[in-house]
Amino acid sequence: MRLVFLGPPGVGKGTQAAKLSKEYGVPHIATGDILRAAMARKTPVGLEAKSYIDSGKLVPDDVIINIIRERLGEPDTKKGYILDGFPRTIKQGEALSKMLDQNREKIDRVIYFYLNEDELVKRIAGRWSCPACQKVYHTINNPPKKEGICECGTALVQRKDDRPETVKERLAVYRNETSPLIQYYEGQGLLSKVEADGTVDEVSEKVENAFQKSSS
Ligand SMILES: [Zn+2]
């Protein structure tokens, strides 16, 4: 099962990917997580990526493609995976197709999550995460038991790119970069659109319907 999850920041595709990854026993490959790990370790790629992310820009395609190629070469991807945050541009999409072709593999389904912009801003600006265990909370939808503190005891932080002033910029960048990609997959007959309103379970039911219909 090889799935690609597309959608703007704040749409909840990471939550969905994590849930389905557990249910189906395939890794959830989130570009953001891989990049943040590289930034935390201050690797050359990490430092390069950080300068772009801090200013609300996308990390260049070549940097991302190399990171993903490395990840998809690891043995846990044999049964499939859920890609979350990759590809984000046509160039990345074409690079992915090439990687898959070389192994005679293909994407089973591309799920595009969408939601109106006001709701997206609200969702992102309420997001806080734990720098120690990476658990993500939300001030409205998923508040920590103790305000500002993770269940592991660490003080929560708001990622710089989740602050309201950066969010609008991220959404604009996303729209420009990703709209052509949506058409790209639609043209290949791989795209399913899922409106990401409702509860986590409601949305994941829509997602499962979308890719089960396509694989039967
Ligand atoms: Zn924690």
PDB file of C-alpha atoms and ligand atoms in Angstrom, residues 130 132-135 150-154, ligand 1:
ATOM      1  CA  CYS A 130       6.654  18.631  22.890  1.00  0.00           C
ATOM      2  CA  ALA A 132      11.205  15.931  23.968  1.00  0.00           C
ATOM      3  CA  CYS A 133       8.748  13.258  22.746  1.00  0.00           C
ATOM      4  CA  GLN A 134       7.336  15.173  19.695  1.00  0.00           C
ATOM      5  CA  LYS A 135       3.717  14.696  20.820  1.00  0.00           C
ATOM      6  CA  CYS A 150       3.316  17.480  27.894  1.00  0.00           C
ATOM      7  CA  GLU A 151       2.240  14.168  29.464  1.00  0.00           C
ATOM      8  CA  CYS A 152       5.982  13.368  29.606  1.00  0.00           C
ATOM      9  CA  GLY A 153       6.520  16.435  31.824  1.00  0.00           C
ATOM     10  CA  THR A 154       8.239  18.702  29.293  1.00  0.00           C
TER      11      THR A 154
HETATM   12 ZN    ZN B   1       6.532  14.993  25.694  1.00  0.00          ZN
END
